[in-house]
Short mmCIF file of C-alpha atoms and ligand atoms in Angstrom, two decimals:
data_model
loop_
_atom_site.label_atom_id
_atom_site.label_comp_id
_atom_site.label_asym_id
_atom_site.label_seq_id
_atom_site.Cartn_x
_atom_site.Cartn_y
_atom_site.Cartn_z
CA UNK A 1 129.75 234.28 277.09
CA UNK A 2 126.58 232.04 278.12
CA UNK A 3 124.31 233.84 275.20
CA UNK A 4 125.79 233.16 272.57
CA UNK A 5 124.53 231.24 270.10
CA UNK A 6 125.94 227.10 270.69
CA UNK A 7 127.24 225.97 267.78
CA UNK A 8 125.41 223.08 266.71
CA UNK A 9 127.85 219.85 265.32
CA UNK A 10 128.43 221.21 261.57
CA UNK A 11 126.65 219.58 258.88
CA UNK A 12 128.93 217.23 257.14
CA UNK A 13 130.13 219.39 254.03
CA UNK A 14 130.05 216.65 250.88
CA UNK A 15 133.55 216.46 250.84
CA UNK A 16 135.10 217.25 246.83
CA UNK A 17 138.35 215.75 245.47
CA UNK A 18 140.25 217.35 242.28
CA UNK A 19 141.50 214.84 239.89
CA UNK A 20 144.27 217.55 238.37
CA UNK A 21 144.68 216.11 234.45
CA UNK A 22 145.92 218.21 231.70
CA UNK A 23 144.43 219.50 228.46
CA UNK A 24 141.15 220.27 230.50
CA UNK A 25 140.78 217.07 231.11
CA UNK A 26 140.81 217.71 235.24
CA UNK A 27 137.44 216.64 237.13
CA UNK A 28 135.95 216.63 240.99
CA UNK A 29 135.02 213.66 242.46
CA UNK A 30 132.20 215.13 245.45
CA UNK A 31 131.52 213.03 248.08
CA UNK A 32 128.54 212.98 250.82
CA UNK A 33 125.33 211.58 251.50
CA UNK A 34 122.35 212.80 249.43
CA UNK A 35 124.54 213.94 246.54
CA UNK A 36 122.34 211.84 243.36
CA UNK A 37 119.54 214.64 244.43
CA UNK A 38 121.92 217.29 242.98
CA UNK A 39 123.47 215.53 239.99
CA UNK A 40 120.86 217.68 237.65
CA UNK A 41 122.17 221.10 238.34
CA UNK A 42 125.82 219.68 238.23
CA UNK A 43 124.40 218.49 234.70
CA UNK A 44 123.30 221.73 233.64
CA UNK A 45 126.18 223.17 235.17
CA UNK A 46 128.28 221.40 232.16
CA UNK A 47 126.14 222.87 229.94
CA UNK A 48 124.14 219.55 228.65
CA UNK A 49 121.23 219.32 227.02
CA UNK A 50 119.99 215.49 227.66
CA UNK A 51 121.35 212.56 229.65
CA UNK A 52 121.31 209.11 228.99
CA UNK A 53 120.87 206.98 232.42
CA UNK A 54 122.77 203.88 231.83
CA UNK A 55 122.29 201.76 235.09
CA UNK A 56 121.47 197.95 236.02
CA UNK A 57 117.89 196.40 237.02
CA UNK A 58 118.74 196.84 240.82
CA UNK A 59 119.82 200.35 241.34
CA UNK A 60 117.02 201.60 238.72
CA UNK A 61 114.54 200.28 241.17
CA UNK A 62 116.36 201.85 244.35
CA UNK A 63 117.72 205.54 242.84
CA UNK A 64 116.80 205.22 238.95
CA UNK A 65 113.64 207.52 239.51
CA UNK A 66 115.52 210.04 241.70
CA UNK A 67 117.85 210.71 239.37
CA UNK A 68 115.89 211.44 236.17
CA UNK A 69 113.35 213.31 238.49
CA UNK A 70 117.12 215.84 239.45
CA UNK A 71 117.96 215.61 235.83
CA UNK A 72 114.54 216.97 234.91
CA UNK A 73 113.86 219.09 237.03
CA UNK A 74 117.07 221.06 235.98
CA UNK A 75 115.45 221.15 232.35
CA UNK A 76 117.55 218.19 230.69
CA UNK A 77 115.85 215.70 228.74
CA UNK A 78 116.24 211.91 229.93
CA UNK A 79 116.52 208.60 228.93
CA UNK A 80 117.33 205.57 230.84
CA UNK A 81 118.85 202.54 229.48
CA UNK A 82 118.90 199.18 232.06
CA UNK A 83 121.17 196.09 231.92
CA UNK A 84 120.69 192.73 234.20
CA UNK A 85 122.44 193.65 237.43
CA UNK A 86 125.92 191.32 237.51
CA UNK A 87 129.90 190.91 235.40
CA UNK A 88 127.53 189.06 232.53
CA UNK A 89 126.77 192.75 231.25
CA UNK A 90 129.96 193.88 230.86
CA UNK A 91 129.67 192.46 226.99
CA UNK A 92 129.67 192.96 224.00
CA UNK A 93 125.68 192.54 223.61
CA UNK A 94 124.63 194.82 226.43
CA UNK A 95 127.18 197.32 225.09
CA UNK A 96 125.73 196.63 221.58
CA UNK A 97 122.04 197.54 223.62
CA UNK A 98 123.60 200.29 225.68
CA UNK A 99 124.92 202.01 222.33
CA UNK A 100 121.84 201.93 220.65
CA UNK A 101 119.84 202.78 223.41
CA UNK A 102 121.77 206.08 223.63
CA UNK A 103 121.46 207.20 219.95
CA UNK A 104 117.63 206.18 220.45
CA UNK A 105 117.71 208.81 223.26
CA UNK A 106 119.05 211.41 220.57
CA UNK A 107 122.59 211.00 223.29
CA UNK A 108 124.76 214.32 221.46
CA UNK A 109 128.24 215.02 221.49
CA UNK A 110 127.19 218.01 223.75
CA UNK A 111 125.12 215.62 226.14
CA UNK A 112 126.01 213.53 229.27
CA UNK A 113 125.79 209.80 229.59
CA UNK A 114 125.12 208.85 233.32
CA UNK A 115 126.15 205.54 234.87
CA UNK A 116 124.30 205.16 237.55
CA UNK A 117 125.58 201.58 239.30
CA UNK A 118 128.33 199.95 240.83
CA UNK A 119 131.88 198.95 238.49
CA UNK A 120 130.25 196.75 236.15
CA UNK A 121 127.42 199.69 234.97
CA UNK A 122 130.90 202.37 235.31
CA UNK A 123 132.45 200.06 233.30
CA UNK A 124 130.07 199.23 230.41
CA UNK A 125 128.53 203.13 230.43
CA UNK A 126 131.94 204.55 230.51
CA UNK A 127 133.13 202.17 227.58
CA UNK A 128 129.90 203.38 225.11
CA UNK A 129 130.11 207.08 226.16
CA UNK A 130 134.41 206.36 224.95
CA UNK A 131 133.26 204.94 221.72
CA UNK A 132 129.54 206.87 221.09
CA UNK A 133 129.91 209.73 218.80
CA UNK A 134 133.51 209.19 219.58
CA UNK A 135 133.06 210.34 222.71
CA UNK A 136 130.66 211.92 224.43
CA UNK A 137 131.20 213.14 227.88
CA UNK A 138 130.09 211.03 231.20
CA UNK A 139 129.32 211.48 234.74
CA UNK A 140 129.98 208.65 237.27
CA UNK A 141 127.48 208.05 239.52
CA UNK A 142 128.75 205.10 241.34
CA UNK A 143 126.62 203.23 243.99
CA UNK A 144 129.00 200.65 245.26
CA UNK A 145 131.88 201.20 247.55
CA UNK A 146 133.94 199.37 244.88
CA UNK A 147 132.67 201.91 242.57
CA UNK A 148 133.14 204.90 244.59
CA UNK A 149 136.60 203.99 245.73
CA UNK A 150 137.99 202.30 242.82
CA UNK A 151 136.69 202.00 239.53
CA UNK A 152 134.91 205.31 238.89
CA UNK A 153 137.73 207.25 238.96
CA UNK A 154 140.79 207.04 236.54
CA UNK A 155 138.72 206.55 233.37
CA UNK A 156 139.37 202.58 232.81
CA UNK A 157 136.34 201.38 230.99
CA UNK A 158 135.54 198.40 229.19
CA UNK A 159 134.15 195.32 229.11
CA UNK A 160 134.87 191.70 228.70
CA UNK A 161 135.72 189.24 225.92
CA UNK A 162 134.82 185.54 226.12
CA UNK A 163 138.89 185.43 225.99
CA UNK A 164 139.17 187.35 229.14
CA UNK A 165 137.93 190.04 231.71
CA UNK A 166 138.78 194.11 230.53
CA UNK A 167 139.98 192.94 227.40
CA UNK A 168 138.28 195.25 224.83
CA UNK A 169 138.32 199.00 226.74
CA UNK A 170 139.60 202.54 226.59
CA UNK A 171 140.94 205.07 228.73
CA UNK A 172 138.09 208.12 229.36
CA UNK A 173 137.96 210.21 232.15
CA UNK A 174 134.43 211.22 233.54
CA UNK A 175 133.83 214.81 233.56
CA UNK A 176 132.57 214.24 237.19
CA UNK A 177 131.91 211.73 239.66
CA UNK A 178 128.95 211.71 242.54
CA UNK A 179 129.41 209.74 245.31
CA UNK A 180 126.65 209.56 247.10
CA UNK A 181 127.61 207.67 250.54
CA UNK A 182 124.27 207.00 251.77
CA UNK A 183 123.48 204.72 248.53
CA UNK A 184 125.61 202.37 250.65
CA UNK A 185 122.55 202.09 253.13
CA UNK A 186 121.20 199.57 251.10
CA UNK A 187 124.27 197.91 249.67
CA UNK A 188 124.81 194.04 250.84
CA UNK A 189 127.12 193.11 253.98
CA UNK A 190 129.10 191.28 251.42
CA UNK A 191 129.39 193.66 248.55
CA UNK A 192 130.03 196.58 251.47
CA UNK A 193 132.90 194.17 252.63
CA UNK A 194 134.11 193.44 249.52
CA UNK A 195 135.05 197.23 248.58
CA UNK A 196 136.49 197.60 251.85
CA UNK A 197 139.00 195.38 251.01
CA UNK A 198 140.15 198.09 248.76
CA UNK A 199 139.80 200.97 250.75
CA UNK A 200 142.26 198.76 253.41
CA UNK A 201 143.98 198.22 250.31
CA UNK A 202 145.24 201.98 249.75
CA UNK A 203 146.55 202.20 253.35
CA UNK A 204 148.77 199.01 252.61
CA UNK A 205 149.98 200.49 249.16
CA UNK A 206 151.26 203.66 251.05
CA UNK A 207 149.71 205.49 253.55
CA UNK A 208 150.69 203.23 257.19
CA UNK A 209 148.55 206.12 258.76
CA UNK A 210 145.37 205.38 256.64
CA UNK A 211 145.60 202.10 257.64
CA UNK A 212 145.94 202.89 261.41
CA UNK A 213 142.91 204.85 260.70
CA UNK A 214 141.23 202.00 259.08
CA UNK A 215 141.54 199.86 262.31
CA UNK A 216 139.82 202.55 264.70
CA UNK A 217 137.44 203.55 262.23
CA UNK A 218 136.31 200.85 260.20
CA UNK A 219 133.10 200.10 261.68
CA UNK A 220 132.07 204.07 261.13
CA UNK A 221 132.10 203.05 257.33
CA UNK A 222 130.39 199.97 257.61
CA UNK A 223 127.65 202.26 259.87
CA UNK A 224 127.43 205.25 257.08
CA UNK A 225 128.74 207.77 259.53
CA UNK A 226 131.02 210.64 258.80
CA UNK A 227 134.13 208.01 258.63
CA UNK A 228 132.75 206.81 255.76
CA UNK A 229 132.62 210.09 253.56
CA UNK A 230 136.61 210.26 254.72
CA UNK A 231 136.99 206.98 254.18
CA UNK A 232 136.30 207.29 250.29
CA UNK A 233 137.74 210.81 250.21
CA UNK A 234 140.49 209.21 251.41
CA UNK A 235 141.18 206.69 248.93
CA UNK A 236 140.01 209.03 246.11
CA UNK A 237 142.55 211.47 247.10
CA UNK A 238 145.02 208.35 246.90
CA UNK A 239 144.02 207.13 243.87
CA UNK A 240 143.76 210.31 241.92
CA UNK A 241 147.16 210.73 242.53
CA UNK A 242 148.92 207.79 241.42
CA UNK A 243 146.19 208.09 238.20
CA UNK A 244 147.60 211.68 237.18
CA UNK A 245 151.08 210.52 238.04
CA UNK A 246 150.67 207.45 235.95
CA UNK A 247 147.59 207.59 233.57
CA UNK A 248 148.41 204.94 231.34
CA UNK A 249 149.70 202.46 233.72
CA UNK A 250 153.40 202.78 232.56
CA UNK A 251 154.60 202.19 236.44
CA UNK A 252 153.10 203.31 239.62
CA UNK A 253 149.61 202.80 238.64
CA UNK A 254 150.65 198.90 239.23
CA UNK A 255 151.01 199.59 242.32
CA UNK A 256 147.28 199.56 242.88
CA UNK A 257 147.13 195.87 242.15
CA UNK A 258 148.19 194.76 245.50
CA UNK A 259 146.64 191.44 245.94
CA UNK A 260 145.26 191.58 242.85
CA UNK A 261 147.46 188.63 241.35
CA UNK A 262 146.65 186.10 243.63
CA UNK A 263 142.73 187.52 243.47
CA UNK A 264 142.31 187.66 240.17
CA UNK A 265 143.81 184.05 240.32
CA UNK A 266 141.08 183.07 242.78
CA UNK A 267 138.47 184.79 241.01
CA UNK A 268 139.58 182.52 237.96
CA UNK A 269 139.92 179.22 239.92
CA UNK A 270 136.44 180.23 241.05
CA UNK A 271 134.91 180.88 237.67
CA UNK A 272 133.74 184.28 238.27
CA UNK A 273 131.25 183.00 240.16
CA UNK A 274 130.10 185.37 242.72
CA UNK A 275 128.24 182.77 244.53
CA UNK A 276 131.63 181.61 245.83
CA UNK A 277 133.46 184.30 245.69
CA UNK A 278 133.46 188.13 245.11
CA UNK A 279 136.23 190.21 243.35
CA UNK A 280 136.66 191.82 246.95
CA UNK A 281 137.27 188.69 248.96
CA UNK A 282 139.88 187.85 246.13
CA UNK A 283 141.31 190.93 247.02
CA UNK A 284 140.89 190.04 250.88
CA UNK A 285 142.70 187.37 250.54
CA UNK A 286 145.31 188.38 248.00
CA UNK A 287 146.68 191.16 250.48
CA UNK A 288 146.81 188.93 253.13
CA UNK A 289 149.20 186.30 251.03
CA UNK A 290 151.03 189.64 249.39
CA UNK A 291 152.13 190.40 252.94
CA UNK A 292 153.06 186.54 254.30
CA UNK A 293 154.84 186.30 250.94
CA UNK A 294 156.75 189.50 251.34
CA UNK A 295 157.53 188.52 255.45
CA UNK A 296 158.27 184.94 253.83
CA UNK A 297 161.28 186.79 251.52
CA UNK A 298 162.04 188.51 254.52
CA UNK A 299 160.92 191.64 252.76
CA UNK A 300 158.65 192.88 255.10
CA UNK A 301 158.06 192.10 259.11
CA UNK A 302 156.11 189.09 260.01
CA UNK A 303 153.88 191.60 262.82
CA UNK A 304 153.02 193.50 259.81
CA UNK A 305 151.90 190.19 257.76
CA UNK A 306 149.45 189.30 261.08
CA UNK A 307 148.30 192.73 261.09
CA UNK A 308 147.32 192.93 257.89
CA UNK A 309 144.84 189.48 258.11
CA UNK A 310 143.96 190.37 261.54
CA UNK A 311 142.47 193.08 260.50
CA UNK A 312 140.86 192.41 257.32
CA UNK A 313 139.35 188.99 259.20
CA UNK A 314 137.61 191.85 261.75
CA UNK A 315 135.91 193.14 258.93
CA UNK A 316 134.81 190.25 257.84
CA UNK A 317 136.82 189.14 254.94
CA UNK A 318 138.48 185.53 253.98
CA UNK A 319 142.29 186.00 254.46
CA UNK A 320 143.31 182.61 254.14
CA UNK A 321 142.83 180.58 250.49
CA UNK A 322 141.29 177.38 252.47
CA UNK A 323 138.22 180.38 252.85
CA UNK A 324 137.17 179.83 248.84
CA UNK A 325 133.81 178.19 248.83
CA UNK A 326 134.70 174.66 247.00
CA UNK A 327 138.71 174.83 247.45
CA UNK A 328 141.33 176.57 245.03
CA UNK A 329 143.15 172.86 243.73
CA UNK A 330 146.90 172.92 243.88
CA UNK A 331 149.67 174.90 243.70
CA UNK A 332 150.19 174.49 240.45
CA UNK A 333 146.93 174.87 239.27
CA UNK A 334 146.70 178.65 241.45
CA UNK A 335 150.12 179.17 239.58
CA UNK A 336 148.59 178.42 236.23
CA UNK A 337 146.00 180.99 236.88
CA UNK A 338 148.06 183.36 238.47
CA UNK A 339 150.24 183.42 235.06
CA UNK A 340 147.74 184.15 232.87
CA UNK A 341 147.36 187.61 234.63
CA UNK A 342 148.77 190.05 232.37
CA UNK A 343 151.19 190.93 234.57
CA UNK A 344 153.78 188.19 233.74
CA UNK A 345 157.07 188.76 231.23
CA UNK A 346 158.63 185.38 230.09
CA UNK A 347 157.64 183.25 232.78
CA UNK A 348 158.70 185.48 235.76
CA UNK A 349 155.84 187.00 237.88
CA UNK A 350 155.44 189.97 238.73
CA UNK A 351 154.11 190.76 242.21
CA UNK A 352 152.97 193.60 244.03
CA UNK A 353 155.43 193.17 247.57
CA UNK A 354 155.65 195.27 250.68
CA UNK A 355 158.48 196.35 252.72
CA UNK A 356 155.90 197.10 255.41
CA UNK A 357 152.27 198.25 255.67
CA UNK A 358 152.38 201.51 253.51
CA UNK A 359 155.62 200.55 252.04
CA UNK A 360 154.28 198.38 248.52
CA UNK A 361 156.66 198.11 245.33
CA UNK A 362 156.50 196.63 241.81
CA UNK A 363 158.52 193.25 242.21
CA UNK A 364 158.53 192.19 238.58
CA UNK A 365 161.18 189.20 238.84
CA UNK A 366 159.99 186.94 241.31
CA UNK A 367 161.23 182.99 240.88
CA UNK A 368 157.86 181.20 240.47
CA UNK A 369 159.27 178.25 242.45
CA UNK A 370 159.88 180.45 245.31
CA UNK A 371 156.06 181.15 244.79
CA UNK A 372 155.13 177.25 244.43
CA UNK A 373 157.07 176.92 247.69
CA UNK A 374 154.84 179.44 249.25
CA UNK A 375 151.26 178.30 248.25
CA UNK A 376 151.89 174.47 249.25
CA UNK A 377 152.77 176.00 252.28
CA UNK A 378 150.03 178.26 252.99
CA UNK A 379 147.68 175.26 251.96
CA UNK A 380 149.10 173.15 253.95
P1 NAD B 401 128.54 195.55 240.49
O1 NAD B 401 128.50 196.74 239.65
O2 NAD B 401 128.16 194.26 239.87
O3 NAD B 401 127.63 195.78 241.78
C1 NAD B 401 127.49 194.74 242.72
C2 NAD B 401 126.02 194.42 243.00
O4 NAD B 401 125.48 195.45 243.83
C3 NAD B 401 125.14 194.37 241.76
O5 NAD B 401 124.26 193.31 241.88
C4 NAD B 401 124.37 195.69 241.81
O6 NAD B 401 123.11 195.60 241.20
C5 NAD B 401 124.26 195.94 243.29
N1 NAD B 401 124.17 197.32 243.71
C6 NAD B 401 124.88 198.37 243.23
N2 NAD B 401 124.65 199.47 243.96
C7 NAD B 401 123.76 199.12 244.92
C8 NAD B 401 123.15 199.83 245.98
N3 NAD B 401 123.45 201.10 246.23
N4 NAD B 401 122.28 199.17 246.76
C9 NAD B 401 122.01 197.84 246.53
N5 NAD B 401 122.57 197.13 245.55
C10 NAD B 401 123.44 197.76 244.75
O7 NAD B 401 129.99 195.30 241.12
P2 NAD B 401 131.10 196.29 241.68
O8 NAD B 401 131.78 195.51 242.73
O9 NAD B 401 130.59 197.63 242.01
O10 NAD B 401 132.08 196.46 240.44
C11 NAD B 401 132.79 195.38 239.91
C12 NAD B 401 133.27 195.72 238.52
O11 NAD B 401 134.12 196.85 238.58
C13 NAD B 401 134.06 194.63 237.84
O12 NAD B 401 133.55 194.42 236.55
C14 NAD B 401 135.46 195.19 237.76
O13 NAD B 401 136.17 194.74 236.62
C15 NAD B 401 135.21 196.65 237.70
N6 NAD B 401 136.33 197.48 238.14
C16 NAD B 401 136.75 198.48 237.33
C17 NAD B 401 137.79 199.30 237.71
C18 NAD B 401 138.22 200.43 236.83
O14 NAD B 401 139.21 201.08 237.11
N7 NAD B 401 137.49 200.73 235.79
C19 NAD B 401 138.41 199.11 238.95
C20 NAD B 401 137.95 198.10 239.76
C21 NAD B 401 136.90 197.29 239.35
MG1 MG B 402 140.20 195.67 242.50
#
């Protein structure tokens, strides 16, 4: 029938994920471009009164006015409270300033804090909404693609002691998170390709067709097209599942730490310096040796190992540890670090190891010499 009407291409629905947790705890995570422009009537749909905007120097000056002027005009009252954009906040004096700033603001048990930011404002916000009032209730707002794959959903907040990273924290689940994708427009190369390493990341823990996704589609999410709405649907969907399957990190929840121990080793070597090296490319390159190591114990296929680095390399990420600006030392020394992780029981390490691409598992007995034997070779 030549009259009728030709459907124009659909507009992109924002895409909404449930996070199903008990005692009315459960939460959507919505997902699309534009969404910070609706985050007052989602406000007022929970029935606050005020929000506190807790958010770092940077994204104030890019979204910080859009937001209170959506908060506003949906009749709640606003206050914004702004940290130095970088890990340094996450402590205790910026939480001490964050705190205050929200019982300055009047912040009630009834009212909303807002962290507006990528992990390190999630982090510090959600950690003062946790312990403010004892508890008020929080929105994520995340701005990074760390943020809005990763840490704003599965209510881990905290921030760091001058004994270690997410040492002082609680568990509290947002009451919603906003992803807007296009606040990736004006996100770094480098930070943009350092929270792709975890999206990749979630196809490797266990989803082999996510990841053969990834490797079609991966430019789409660097290019803010529709592939990059599914992209963090995607790995929402993934991690809200292992989170209400395993809250409290008792057991599967591990399993989102592939490549974690060697990265959080590198990001130690490194002296969380982001000049040399970003959580991300720890990551990068952590899931790159995670899969050599596993093909190396004849766990896992040595195709699958190449795959794996070939394809995070295309996206731009280190794979290899001769890649760390200034050089990671010795064995021993990346051993050292790696077994201060939490993740080790009386001197055996525990690794995150694949049988395959989609096919991770908790390997919590591994023989650190077999581990030695693998890092002098890989820096050979
Ligand atoms: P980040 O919050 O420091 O953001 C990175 C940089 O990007 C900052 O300089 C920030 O100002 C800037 N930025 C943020 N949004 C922007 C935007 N839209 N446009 C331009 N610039 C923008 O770092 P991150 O990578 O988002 O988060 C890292 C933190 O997340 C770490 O502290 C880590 O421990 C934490 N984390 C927490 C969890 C969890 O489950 N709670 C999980 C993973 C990571
Ligand atoms: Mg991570």
């Amino acid at each position: 029938n030549p009259s009728a009407p030709r459907r124009s291409p659909a507009m992109p629905q924002p895409l909404r994920v449930n996070v199903p947790l008990n005692q009315g705890r459960d939460y959507d995570i919505r997902i699309g471009r534009g969404l910070l422009d609706e985050i007052g009537i989602e406000a007022r749909d929970l029935g606050a009164r005020a929000a506190g905007i807790v958010t770092d120097e940077t994204v104030a000056g890019l979204y910080g006015e859009r937001v209170q002027a959506s908060l506003e005009a949906a009749g709640l009252r606003c206050g914004m409270i702004t940290v130095p954009p970088g890990e340094a906040s996450k402590s205790y004096a910026e939480f001490a300033r964050v705190s205050d700033g929200l019982l300055s603001h009047k912040i009630e048990r009834g009212d909303l804090v807002v962290a507006l930011g990528g992990g390190v404002v999630g982090d510090l916000a959600g950690f003062a909404a946790a312990s403010l009032r004892r508890g008020v209730r929080f929105v994520q707002a995340p701005t990074t693609l760390l943020a809005q794959v990763d840490s704003s959903v599965g209510g881990k907040t905290g921030i760091n002691s001058p004994l270690g990273k997410n040492l002082i924290g609680a568990f509290h689940q947002p009451r919603l998170v906003l992803a807007d994708t296009a606040t990736l427009d004006t996100l770094s190369e480098r930070e943009m390709r350092a929270g792709y390493a975890e999206v990749a990341k979630y196809g490797l823990i266990g989803d082999a067709e996510f990841f053969e996704w990834c490797e079609t589609n991966w430019s789409g999410i660097f290019a803010g097209g529709p592939e990059r709405d599914e992209a963090v649907a995607a790995c929402c969907r993934a991690k809200a599942g292992v989170v209400v399957r395993d809250e409290r990190e008792d057991g599967e929840r591990a399993l989102l730490n592939l490549g974690h121990t060697f990265g959080h080793a590198l990001e130690r070597l490194t002296g969380y310096d982001s000049a040399r090296l970003v959580h991300g490319e720890g990551v990068a390159i952590g899931l790159a040796l995670a899969f050599r190591f596993s093909a190396r114990l004849g766990l896992c296929g040595g195709q699958d190992a190449g795959r794996v680095a070939n394809h995070l390399a295309l996206a731009g990420l280190p794979t290899r540890l001769q890649q760390v600006p200034g050089g990671v030392g010795d064995p021993d020394a990346l051993l050292d670090a790696m077994a201060q992780d939490k993740k080790v029981r009386d001197g055996r390490l525990t690794f995150i190891l694949a049988h395959g691409i989609g096919q991770s598992f908790i390997a919590p007995d591994i023989d650190r010499a077999e581990v030695r034997a693998f890092l002098e070779d890989e820096l050979r």
